[in-house]
Amino acid sequence: MSLEIDPDQVRAAGTRLVDVGEGLATALEGLDARLKGFGEPWGGDMLGTLVAASFPVVSRYLLECCAAMADEYQSSGEDLMALADDMTAVEEELVGRFRALAGELG
């Protein structure tokens, strides 16, 4: 069994993950601004009072969770790009060693 990994594809996947994370972060900023732009339209009746107590907490928690997910996408993408760089460096070093060995044997 063999395993072949293309560092360029790993790097491209990392770049796409970073882009997804950045896009999600931008969308969340827009959502947060829109939610704040609504103000507090729930009214003063019993239902409005319940919504007023829960909506800010729930929406803040949702935004924090989604922001953490965006950060993870970005971090994972950066890790993949670093992995691709490391794989390329190792491959170049091994090729150099084998060429040197072939020259010594040769």
Backbone as a printed PyTorch tensor [residue, N CA C, xyz], in Angstrom:
tensor([[[  0.8520,  -1.1710,   0.0000],
         [  0.0000,   0.0000,   0.0000],
         [  0.8980,   1.2330,   0.0000]],

        [[  0.5360,   2.1950,  -0.7940],
         [  1.3090,   3.4330,  -0.8360],
         [  0.3730,   4.6200,  -0.6280]],

        [[  0.9780,   5.6840,  -0.1890],
         [  0.2300,   6.9060,   0.0730],
         [  0.9720,   8.0390,  -0.6110]],

        [[  0.2740,   8.7580,  -1.4490],
         [  0.8840,   9.8790,  -2.1470],
         [  0.1430,  11.1540,  -1.7690]],

        [[  0.8930,  12.1200,  -1.2920],
         [  0.3130,  13.3970,  -0.8810],
         [  0.9620,  14.4920,  -1.7130]],

        [[  0.1550,  15.3030,  -2.3170],
         [  0.6470,  16.4110,  -3.1330],
         [  0.6490,  17.6810,  -2.2800]],

        [[  1.8470,  18.1850,  -1.9370],
         [  1.9130,  19.3870,  -1.0960],
         [  1.1670,  20.5870,  -1.6880]],

        [[  1.1460,  20.6880,  -3.0150],
         [  0.4350,  21.8130,  -3.6350],
         [ -1.0700,  21.7220,  -3.3790]],

        [[ -1.6050,  20.5030,  -3.4140],
         [ -3.0310,  20.3370,  -3.1260],
         [ -3.3270,  20.5810,  -1.6490]],

        [[ -2.4060,  20.1610,  -0.7800],
         [ -2.5700,  20.4170,   0.6550],
         [ -2.5490,  21.9250,   0.9080]],

        [[ -1.6080,  22.6140,   0.2650],
         [ -1.5020,  24.0690,   0.4130],
         [ -2.7660,  24.7570,  -0.1040]],

        [[ -3.2680,  24.2950,  -1.2550],
         [ -4.4880,  24.8860,  -1.8300],
         [ -5.6870,  24.6590,  -0.9040]],

        [[ -5.7720,  23.4690,  -0.3220],
         [ -6.8640,  23.1940,   0.6240],
         [ -6.7540,  24.1060,   1.8390]],

        [[ -5.5280,  24.3330,   2.3070],
         [ -5.3230,  25.2390,   3.4370],
         [ -5.7590,  26.6540,   3.1030]],

        [[ -5.4090,  27.0960,   1.9100],
         [ -5.8050,  28.4360,   1.4750],
         [ -7.3260,  28.5600,   1.4240]],

        [[ -7.9800,  27.5200,   0.9140],
         [ -9.4510,  27.5520,   0.8430],
         [-10.0760,  27.5720,   2.2380]],

        [[ -9.4970,  26.8180,   3.1740],
         [-10.0330,  26.8360,   4.5420],
         [ -9.8830,  28.2130,   5.1770]],

        [[ -8.7370,  28.8530,   4.9530],
         [ -8.5420,  30.2130,   5.4750],
         [ -9.5920,  31.1430,   4.8730]],

        [[ -9.8240,  31.0110,   3.5680],
         [-10.8330,  31.8490,   2.9080],
         [-12.2300,  31.6160,   3.4860]],

        [[-12.5630,  30.3560,   3.7530],
         [-13.8650,  30.0380,   4.3530],
         [-13.9780,  30.6920,   5.7280]],

        [[-12.9220,  30.5770,   6.5300],
         [-12.9350,  31.1850,   7.8610],
         [-13.0910,  32.6930,   7.7990]],

        [[-12.3700,  33.3200,   6.8660],
         [-12.4790,  34.7730,   6.7240],
         [-13.8740,  35.1730,   6.2470]],

        [[-14.4280,  34.4070,   5.3120],
         [-15.7800,  34.6980,   4.8240],
         [-16.8190,  34.5570,   5.9240]],

        [[-16.6660,  33.5170,   6.7320],
         [-17.5940,  33.3170,   7.8440],
         [-17.4730,  34.4500,   8.8560]],

        [[-16.2410,  34.8580,   9.1560],
         [-16.0380,  35.9550,  10.1070],
         [-16.6810,  37.2440,   9.5900]],

        [[-16.5300,  37.5110,   8.3070],
         [-17.1370,  38.7020,   7.7070],
         [-18.6650,  38.6290,   7.7720]],

        [[-19.2150,  37.4640,   7.4570],
         [-20.6740,  37.2930,   7.5220],
         [-21.1820,  37.4790,   8.9500]],

        [[-20.4250,  36.9960,   9.9170],
         [-20.8370,  37.1430,  11.3180],
         [-20.8200,  38.6030,  11.7570]],

        [[-19.8320,  39.3560,  11.2820],
         [-19.7980,  40.7850,  11.6040],
         [-21.0420,  41.4780,  11.0480]],

        [[-21.4150,  41.1150,   9.8220],
         [-22.6220,  41.6870,   9.2230],
         [-23.8790,  41.2910,   9.9800]],

        [[-23.9510,  40.0290,  10.3810],
         [-25.1030,  39.5620,  11.1520],
         [-25.1930,  40.2840,  12.4880]],

        [[-24.0670,  40.4320,  13.1530],
         [-24.0460,  41.1320,  14.4420],
         [-24.5340,  42.5700,  14.2770]],

        [[-24.0630,  43.2400,  13.2280],
         [-24.4900,  44.6220,  12.9860],
         [-25.9940,  44.6930,  12.7030]],

        [[-26.4970,  43.7430,  11.9300],
         [-27.9370,  43.7380,  11.6290],
         [-28.7580,  43.4850,  12.8820]],

        [[-28.3190,  42.5290,  13.7040],
         [-29.0570,  42.2420,  14.9380],
         [-29.0740,  43.4550,  15.8600]],

        [[-27.9400,  44.1380,  15.9650],
         [-27.8860,  45.3360,  16.8080],
         [-28.7300,  46.4540,  16.2130]],

        [[-28.8160,  46.4870,  14.8820],
         [-29.6020,  47.5120,  14.2060],
         [-31.0980,  47.3910,  14.4540]],

        [[-31.5560,  46.2110,  14.8070],
         [-32.9760,  46.0240,  15.1030],
         [-33.3760,  46.6790,  16.4160]],

        [[-32.3950,  46.9180,  17.2640],
         [-32.7120,  47.4820,  18.5720],
         [-33.3640,  46.4310,  19.4540]],

        [[-34.3730,  46.8580,  20.2080],
         [-35.0940,  45.9380,  21.0990],
         [-36.5920,  46.0470,  20.8100]],

        [[-37.0360,  45.4340,  19.7230],
         [-38.4230,  45.6110,  19.2880],
         [-39.4190,  44.6470,  19.9120]],

        [[-39.0970,  44.0280,  21.0320],
         [-39.9640,  42.9520,  21.5370],
         [-41.1700,  43.4400,  22.3230]],

        [[-41.2040,  44.6620,  22.7070],
         [-42.3560,  45.1510,  23.4580],
         [-42.2560,  44.8600,  24.9430]],

        [[-43.2370,  45.3480,  25.6890],
         [-43.1830,  45.2450,  27.1390],
         [-44.1290,  44.2260,  27.7480]],

        [[-44.8320,  43.4620,  26.9040],
         [-45.7250,  42.4450,  27.4690],
         [-44.9050,  41.2560,  27.9910]],

        [[-45.5890,  40.2280,  28.4650],
         [-44.8870,  39.1060,  29.0820],
         [-43.9670,  38.4080,  28.0730]],

        [[-44.4520,  38.1650,  26.8530],
         [-43.6300,  37.5190,  25.8380],
         [-42.4410,  38.4010,  25.4750]],

        [[-42.6920,  39.6870,  25.2970],
         [-41.6060,  40.6120,  24.9890],
         [-40.5510,  40.6350,  26.0780]],

        [[-40.9800,  40.5720,  27.3200],
         [-40.0450,  40.5500,  28.4500],
         [-39.1890,  39.2880,  28.4220]],

        [[-39.8040,  38.1530,  28.1060],
         [-39.0460,  36.8960,  28.0210],
         [-38.0380,  36.9310,  26.8730]],

        [[-38.4740,  37.4390,  25.7290],
         [-37.5680,  37.5440,  24.5810],
         [-36.4360,  38.5160,  24.8980]],

        [[-36.7630,  39.6320,  25.5340],
         [-35.7460,  40.6280,  25.8880],
         [-34.6890,  40.0400,  26.8110]],

        [[-35.0950,  39.1280,  27.6790],
         [-34.1440,  38.5190,  28.6100],
         [-33.2900,  37.4560,  27.9320]],

        [[-33.8520,  36.7430,  26.9680],
         [-33.1310,  35.6040,  26.3990],
         [-32.4260,  35.9060,  25.0810]],

        [[-33.0040,  36.7340,  24.2300],
         [-32.4440,  36.9430,  22.8960],
         [-31.0030,  37.4480,  22.9130]],

        [[-30.6770,  38.4750,  23.6910],
         [-29.2840,  38.9400,  23.6810],
         [-28.2910,  37.8590,  24.1220]],

        [[-28.6670,  37.0710,  25.1050],
         [-27.7740,  36.0180,  25.6020],
         [-27.5840,  34.9380,  24.5400]],

        [[-28.6860,  34.4950,  23.9610],
         [-28.6230,  33.4260,  22.9620],
         [-27.8990,  33.8970,  21.7080]],

        [[-28.2120,  35.0840,  21.2320],
         [-27.5690,  35.5710,  20.0070],
         [-26.0810,  35.8170,  20.2300]],

        [[-25.7030,  36.3280,  21.3890],
         [-24.2840,  36.5370,  21.6930],
         [-23.5450,  35.1940,  21.7210]],

        [[-24.1700,  34.1970,  22.3590],
         [-23.5550,  32.8730,  22.4330],
         [-23.4010,  32.2680,  21.0330]],

        [[-24.4270,  32.3930,  20.2130],
         [-24.3640,  31.8790,  18.8500],
         [-23.2430,  32.5560,  18.0670]],

        [[-23.1500,  33.8710,  18.1710],
         [-22.0950,  34.5930,  17.4610],
         [-20.7100,  34.1800,  17.9550]],

        [[-20.5660,  33.9780,  19.2650],
         [-19.2760,  33.5480,  19.8130],
         [-18.9020,  32.1560,  19.3160]],

        [[-19.8700,  31.2520,  19.2900],
         [-19.6050,  29.8870,  18.8050],
         [-19.2150,  29.9010,  17.3280]],

        [[-19.9400,  30.6580,  16.5430],
         [-19.6320,  30.7300,  15.1140],
         [-18.2990,  31.4280,  14.8650]],

        [[-17.9710,  32.4310,  15.6760],
         [-16.6710,  33.0970,  15.5440],
         [-15.5430,  32.1250,  15.8880]],

        [[-15.7550,  31.2880,  16.8900],
         [-14.7510,  30.2770,  17.2380],
         [-14.5790,  29.2900,  16.0840]],

        [[-15.6840,  28.9490,  15.4280],
         [-15.6090,  28.0470,  14.2830],
         [-14.8370,  28.7100,  13.1370]],

        [[-15.0730,  29.9870,  12.9010],
         [-14.3410,  30.7130,  11.8610],
         [-12.8510,  30.7300,  12.1800]],

        [[-12.5120,  30.9610,  13.4440],
         [-11.1060,  30.9410,  13.8600],
         [-10.4840,  29.5660,  13.6250]],

        [[-11.2420,  28.5120,  13.9070],
         [-10.7320,  27.1470,  13.7070],
         [-10.4920,  26.8630,  12.2310]],

        [[-11.4040,  27.3150,  11.3740],
         [-11.1860,  27.1520,   9.9350],
         [ -9.8890,  27.8420,   9.5230]],

        [[ -9.7120,  29.0750,   9.9720],
         [ -8.5120,  29.8170,   9.6070],
         [ -7.2590,  29.1460,  10.1560]],

        [[ -7.3020,  28.7390,  11.4000],
         [ -6.1540,  28.0920,  12.0270],
         [ -5.8240,  26.7670,  11.3420]],

        [[ -6.8480,  25.9880,  11.0350],
         [ -6.6220,  24.7070,  10.3550],
         [ -6.0370,  24.9290,   8.9650]],

        [[ -6.5200,  25.9430,   8.2820],
         [ -5.9710,  26.2660,   6.9690],
         [ -4.5110,  26.6700,   7.0450]],

        [[ -4.1830,  27.4870,   8.0300],
         [ -2.7830,  27.8890,   8.2160],
         [ -1.9150,  26.6840,   8.5570]],

        [[ -2.4480,  25.7670,   9.3680],
         [ -1.7090,  24.5450,   9.7050],
         [ -1.4630,  23.6940,   8.4620]],

        [[ -2.4680,  23.5860,   7.5930],
         [ -2.2920,  22.8150,   6.3620],
         [ -1.2360,  23.4450,   5.4600]],

        [[ -1.2280,  24.7690,   5.3730],
         [ -0.2190,  25.4340,   4.5460],
         [  1.1810,  25.2080,   5.1140]],

        [[  1.3150,  25.2600,   6.4340],
         [  2.6110,  24.9930,   7.0650],
         [  3.0200,  23.5400,   6.8450]],

        [[  2.0660,  22.6160,   6.9230],
         [  2.3490,  21.2050,   6.6720],
         [  2.8530,  21.0090,   5.2510]],

        [[  2.2280,  21.6690,   4.2960],
         [  2.6630,  21.5650,   2.9010],
         [  4.0880,  22.0820,   2.7440]],

        [[  4.4080,  23.1850,   3.3960],
         [  5.7770,  23.7140,   3.3460],
         [  6.7630,  22.7240,   3.9510]],

        [[  6.3930,  22.1320,   5.0810],
         [  7.2660,  21.1480,   5.7340],
         [  7.4610,  19.9190,   4.8530]],

        [[  6.3830,  19.4460,   4.2380],
         [  6.4860,  18.2740,   3.3640],
         [  7.3940,  18.5640,   2.1740]],

        [[  7.2790,  19.7480,   1.6080],
         [  8.1290,  20.1290,   0.4810],
         [  9.5880,  20.1820,   0.9080]],

        [[  9.8550,  20.7590,   2.0700],
         [ 11.2310,  20.8560,   2.5640],
         [ 11.8250,  19.4720,   2.8180]],

        [[ 11.0470,  18.5780,   3.4130],
         [ 11.5310,  17.2170,   3.6820],
         [ 11.8150,  16.4940,   2.3720]],

        [[ 10.9080,  16.6320,   1.4190],
         [ 11.1100,  15.9690,   0.1310],
         [ 12.3660,  16.4870,  -0.5610]],

        [[ 12.5660,  17.8020,  -0.5380],
         [ 13.7610,  18.3730,  -1.1580],
         [ 15.0290,  17.8860,  -0.4640]],

        [[ 14.9900,  17.7970,   0.8550],
         [ 16.1490,  17.3040,   1.5990],
         [ 16.4380,  15.8440,   1.2580]],

        [[ 15.4060,  15.0210,   1.1870],
         [ 15.6010,  13.6040,   0.8560],
         [ 16.1260,  13.4250,  -0.5650]],

        [[ 15.6030,  14.1850,  -1.4990],
         [ 16.0940,  14.1140,  -2.8780],
         [ 17.5700,  14.4870,  -2.9110]],

        [[ 17.9400,  15.5280,  -2.1800],
         [ 19.3480,  15.9300,  -2.1190],
         [ 20.2320,  14.8460,  -1.5270]],

        [[ 19.7620,  14.2040,  -0.4770],
         [ 20.5400,  13.1280,   0.1500],
         [ 20.7020,  11.9340,  -0.7900]],

        [[ 19.6210,  11.5560,  -1.4780],
         [ 19.7150,  10.4320,  -2.4030],
         [ 20.6380,  10.7600,  -3.5760]],

        [[ 20.6070,  11.9850,  -4.0520],
         [ 21.5110,  12.3740,  -5.1400],
         [ 22.9610,  12.3390,  -4.6710]],

        [[ 23.1890,  12.8120,  -3.4470],
         [ 24.5490,  12.7640,  -2.9030],
         [ 25.0080,  11.3200,  -2.7530]],

        [[ 24.1350,  10.4560,  -2.2680],
         [ 24.4660,   9.0390,  -2.1130],
         [ 24.7290,   8.3940,  -3.4700]],

        [[ 23.9020,   8.7230,  -4.4560],
         [ 24.1050,   8.1870,  -5.8070],
         [ 25.4390,   8.6550,  -6.3690]],

        [[ 25.8110,   9.8900,  -6.0710],
         [ 27.0970,  10.4060,  -6.5320],
         [ 28.2650,   9.6820,  -5.8820]],

        [[ 28.1150,   9.3560,  -4.6020],
         [ 29.1730,   8.6340,  -3.8950],
         [ 29.2980,   7.2000,  -4.4010]],

        [[ 28.1860,   6.5910,  -4.7530],
         [ 28.1970,   5.2040,  -5.2110],
         [ 28.5830,   5.0900,  -6.6780]],

        [[ 28.4370,   6.1630,  -7.3640],
         [ 28.5880,   6.1430,  -8.6580],
         [ 29.0050,   6.1340,  -9.8910]]])
